[in-house]
XYZ file of C-alpha atoms in Angstrom:
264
model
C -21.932 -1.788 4.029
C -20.195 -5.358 4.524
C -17.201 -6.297 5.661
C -13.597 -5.409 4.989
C -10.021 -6.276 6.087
C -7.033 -4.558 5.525
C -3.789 -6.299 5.949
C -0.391 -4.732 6.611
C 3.071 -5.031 4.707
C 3.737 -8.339 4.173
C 7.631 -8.791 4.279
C 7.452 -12.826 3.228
C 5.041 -13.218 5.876
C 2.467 -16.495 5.668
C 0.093 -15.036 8.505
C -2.414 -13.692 5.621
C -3.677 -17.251 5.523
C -4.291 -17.137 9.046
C -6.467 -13.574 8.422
C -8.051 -14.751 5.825
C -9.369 -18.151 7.014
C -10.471 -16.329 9.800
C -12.714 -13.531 8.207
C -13.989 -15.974 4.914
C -16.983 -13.822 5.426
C -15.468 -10.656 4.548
C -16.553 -9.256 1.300
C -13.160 -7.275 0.490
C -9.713 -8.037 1.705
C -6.865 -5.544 1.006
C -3.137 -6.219 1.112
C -1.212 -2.386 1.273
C 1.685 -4.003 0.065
C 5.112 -5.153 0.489
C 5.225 -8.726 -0.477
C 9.306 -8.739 -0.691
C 12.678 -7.395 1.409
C 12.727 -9.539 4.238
C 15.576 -9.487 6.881
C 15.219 -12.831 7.905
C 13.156 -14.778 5.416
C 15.025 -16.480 2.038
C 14.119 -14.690 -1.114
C 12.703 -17.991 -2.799
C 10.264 -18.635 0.353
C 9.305 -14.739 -0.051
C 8.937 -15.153 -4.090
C 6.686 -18.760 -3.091
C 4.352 -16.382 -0.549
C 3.503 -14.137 -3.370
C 2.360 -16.448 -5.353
C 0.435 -18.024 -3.101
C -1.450 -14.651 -2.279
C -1.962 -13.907 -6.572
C -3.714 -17.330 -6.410
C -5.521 -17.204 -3.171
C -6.944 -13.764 -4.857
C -7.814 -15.479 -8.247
C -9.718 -17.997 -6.493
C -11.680 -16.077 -4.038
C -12.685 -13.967 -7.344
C -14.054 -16.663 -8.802
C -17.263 -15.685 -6.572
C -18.408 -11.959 -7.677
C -19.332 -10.630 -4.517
C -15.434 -11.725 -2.856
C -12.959 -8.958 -3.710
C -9.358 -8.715 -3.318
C -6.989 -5.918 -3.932
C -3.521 -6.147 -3.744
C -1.194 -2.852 -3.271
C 1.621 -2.104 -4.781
C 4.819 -1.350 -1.802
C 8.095 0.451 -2.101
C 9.706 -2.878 -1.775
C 7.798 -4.146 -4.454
C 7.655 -1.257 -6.776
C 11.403 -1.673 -7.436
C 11.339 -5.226 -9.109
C 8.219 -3.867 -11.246
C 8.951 -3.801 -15.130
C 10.170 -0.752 -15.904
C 11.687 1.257 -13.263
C 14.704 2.437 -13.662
C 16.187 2.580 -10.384
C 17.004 -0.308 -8.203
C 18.822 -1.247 -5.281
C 18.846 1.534 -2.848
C 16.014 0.233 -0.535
C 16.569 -1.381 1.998
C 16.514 -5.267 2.305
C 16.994 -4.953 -1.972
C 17.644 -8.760 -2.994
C 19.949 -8.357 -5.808
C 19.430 -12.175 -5.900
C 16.119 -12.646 -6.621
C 15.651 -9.546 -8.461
C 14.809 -11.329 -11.810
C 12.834 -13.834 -10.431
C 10.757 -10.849 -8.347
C 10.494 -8.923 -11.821
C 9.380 -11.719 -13.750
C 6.708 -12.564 -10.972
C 5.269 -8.821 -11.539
C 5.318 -9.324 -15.067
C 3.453 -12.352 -15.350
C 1.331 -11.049 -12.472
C 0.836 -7.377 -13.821
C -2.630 -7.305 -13.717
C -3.748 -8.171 -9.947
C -1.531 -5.517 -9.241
C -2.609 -1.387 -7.904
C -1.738 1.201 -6.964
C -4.835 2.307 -4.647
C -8.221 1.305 -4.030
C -11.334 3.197 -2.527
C -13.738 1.086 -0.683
C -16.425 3.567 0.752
C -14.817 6.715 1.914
C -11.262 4.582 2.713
C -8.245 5.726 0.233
C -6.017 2.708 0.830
C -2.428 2.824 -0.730
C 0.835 1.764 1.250
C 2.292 5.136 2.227
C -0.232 7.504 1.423
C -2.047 10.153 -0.401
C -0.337 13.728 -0.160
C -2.288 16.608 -1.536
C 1.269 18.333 -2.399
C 1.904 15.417 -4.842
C -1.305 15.276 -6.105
C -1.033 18.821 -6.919
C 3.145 18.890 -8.233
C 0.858 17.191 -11.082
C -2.023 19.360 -11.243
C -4.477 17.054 -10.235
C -7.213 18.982 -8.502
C -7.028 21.486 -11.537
C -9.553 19.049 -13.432
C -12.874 19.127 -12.660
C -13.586 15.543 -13.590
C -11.335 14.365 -11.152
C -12.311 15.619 -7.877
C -15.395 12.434 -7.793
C -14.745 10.107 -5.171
C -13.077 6.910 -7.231
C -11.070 9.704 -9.461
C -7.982 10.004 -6.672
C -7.518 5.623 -6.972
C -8.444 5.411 -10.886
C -5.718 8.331 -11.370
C -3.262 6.636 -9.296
C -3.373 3.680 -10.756
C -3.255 4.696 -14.102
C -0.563 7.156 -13.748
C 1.279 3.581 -12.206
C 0.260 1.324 -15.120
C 1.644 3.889 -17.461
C 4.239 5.692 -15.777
C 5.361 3.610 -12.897
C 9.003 5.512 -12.676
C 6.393 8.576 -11.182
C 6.634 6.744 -7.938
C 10.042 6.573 -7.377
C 11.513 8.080 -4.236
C 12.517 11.687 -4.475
C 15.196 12.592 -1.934
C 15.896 16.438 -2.532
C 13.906 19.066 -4.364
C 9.937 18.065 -5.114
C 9.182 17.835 -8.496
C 8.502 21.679 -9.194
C 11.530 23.069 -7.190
C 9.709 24.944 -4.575
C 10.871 22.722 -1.671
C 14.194 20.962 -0.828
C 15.002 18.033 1.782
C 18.133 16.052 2.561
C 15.744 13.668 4.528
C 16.310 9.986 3.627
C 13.517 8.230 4.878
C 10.650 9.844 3.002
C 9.134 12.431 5.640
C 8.623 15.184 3.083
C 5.268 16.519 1.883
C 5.625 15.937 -1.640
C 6.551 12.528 -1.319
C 4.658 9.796 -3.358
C 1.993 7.581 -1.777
C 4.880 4.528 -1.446
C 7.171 6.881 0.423
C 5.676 9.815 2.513
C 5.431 8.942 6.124
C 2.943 9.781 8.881
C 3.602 13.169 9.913
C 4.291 14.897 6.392
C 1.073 13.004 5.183
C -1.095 14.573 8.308
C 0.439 17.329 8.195
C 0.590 18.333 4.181
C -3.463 17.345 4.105
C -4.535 18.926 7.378
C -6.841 21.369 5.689
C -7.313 19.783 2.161
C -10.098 17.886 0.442
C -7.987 14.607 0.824
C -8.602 14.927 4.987
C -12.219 15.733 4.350
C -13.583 13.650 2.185
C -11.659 10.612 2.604
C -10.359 8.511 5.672
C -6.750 7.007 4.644
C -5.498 3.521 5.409
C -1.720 2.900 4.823
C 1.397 0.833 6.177
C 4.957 1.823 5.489
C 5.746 2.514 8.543
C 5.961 0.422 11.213
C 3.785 0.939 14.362
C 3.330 -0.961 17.425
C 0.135 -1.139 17.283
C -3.592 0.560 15.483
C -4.330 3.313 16.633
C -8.139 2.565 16.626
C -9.539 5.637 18.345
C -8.026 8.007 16.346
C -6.431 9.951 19.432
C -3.433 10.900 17.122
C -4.604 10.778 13.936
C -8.272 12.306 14.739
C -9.627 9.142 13.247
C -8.676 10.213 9.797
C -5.751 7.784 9.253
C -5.081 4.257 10.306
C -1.935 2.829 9.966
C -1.816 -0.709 9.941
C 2.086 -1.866 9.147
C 1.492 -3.732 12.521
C 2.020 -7.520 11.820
C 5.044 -7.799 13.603
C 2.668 -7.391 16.810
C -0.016 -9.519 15.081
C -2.284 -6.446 14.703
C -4.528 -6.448 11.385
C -7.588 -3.861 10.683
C -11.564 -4.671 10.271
C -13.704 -2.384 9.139
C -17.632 -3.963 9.605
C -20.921 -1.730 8.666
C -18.412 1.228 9.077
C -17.222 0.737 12.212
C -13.524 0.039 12.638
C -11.792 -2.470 15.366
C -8.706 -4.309 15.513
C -7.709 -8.510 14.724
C -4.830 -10.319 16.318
C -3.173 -12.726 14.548
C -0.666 -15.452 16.020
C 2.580 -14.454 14.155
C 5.259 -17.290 13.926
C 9.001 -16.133 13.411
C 9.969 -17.615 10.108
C 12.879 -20.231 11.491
């Protein structure tokens, strides 16, 4: 089955190269997402990172068996081309916003939404069966395959990218209403919705059985790698702050430690 990693939200953060030099023999390598929005690190050293990740995955493409997928975050979605609203996120650099959107645009196509590898639905907040079904996904028989949840997502993104912005309130069909903020609602989308609306919306859907989800967004001290909250169905892995990154070998799943330097 090979060998993949799965590296958390990335904030401006250099400590991928230290992940990747140290698992060259993994065949896939996934980034959830959030390349941008640091506190503490300046917008142009963030903007260099990026790039430096866009070629790192060009190059290790250049051999067909090396794959790299790199996730779109809610901190990244808003300098995409195209959405409409901007600004309200936290960390927003207002600064570097045209530098960030040109970066996407030239960069467009290295960019996703979600990626299956195996049975593991990676996006950076994740998959809610309430949003999948506020658009009447799981009415279509064609779609309910394994890659048709990731090849939906991420063409809904490349054509309709404004479908992922946050939705504080009422859900998209009016049947539910939230004044919550920070994106614990079922129907959020998968750059928003945190860890207990996402368990708890899919607790008895085909999302929970058929697929286990890996996600960041939310930051966590550490991987939960036995599963004693999440019954092994989720992994959440926005843990770089602690140096924590996932490994999934031959379908078992354990934890790397990286050395994380504070950006001075």
């Amino acid at each position: 089955m090979g060998k993949t990693i799965y590296i958390g939200d990335i904030h401006g953060r250099d400590v991928w190269k230290q992940i990747v030099h140290e698992n060259d023999d993994a065949d896939n390598i996934v980034f959830i997402g959030d390349y941008f929005d640091s506190f503490d690190i300046p917008g142009i050293v963030q903007l260099s990172n990026a790039k430096e990740i866009v070629e790192f995955k060009k190059f290790r493409e250049l051999d067909p068996s090396k794959k790299v997928y790199l996730l779109i975050g809610n901190h990244d979605h808003h300098y995409y081309p195209g959405v409409k609203e901007r600004g309200s996120t936290s960390g927003f650099n207002a600064n570097m916003m045209y530098q960030f959107e040109e970066f996407f645009r030239e960069n467009a196509e290295h960019f996703q939404m979600a990626v299956l590898i195996g049975n593991c639905l990676c996006t950076h907040a994740g998959v809610s069966s309430k949003y999948m079904d506020d658009f009447g996904y799981w009415t279509f028989d064609e779609h309910k395959d394994e890659s048709g949840v990731a090849d939906w997502l991420n063409d809904l993104f490349k054509y309709q990218p404004n479908k992922f912005l946050f939705t504080a309130g009422y859900d998209m069909n009016n049947t539910g209403f939230s004044a919550n903020g920070y994106g614990d609602d079922e129907w959020q989308n998968p750059l928003w919705i945190r860890p207990r609306s996402l368990q708890s919306v899919n607790k008895n859907s085909d999302l929970k059985k058929n697929y286990i989800q890996i996600v960041g967004h939310t930051q966590q001290d550490t991987i939960d790698i036995k599963g004693k909250s999440t019954g092994g169905r989720y992994y959440y892995i926005d843990t770089l702050p602690s140096g924590e990154y996932l490994i999934e070998e031959d379908g078992e799943f354990r934890i790397g430690y990286c050395v994380i330097v504070k950006y001075i």
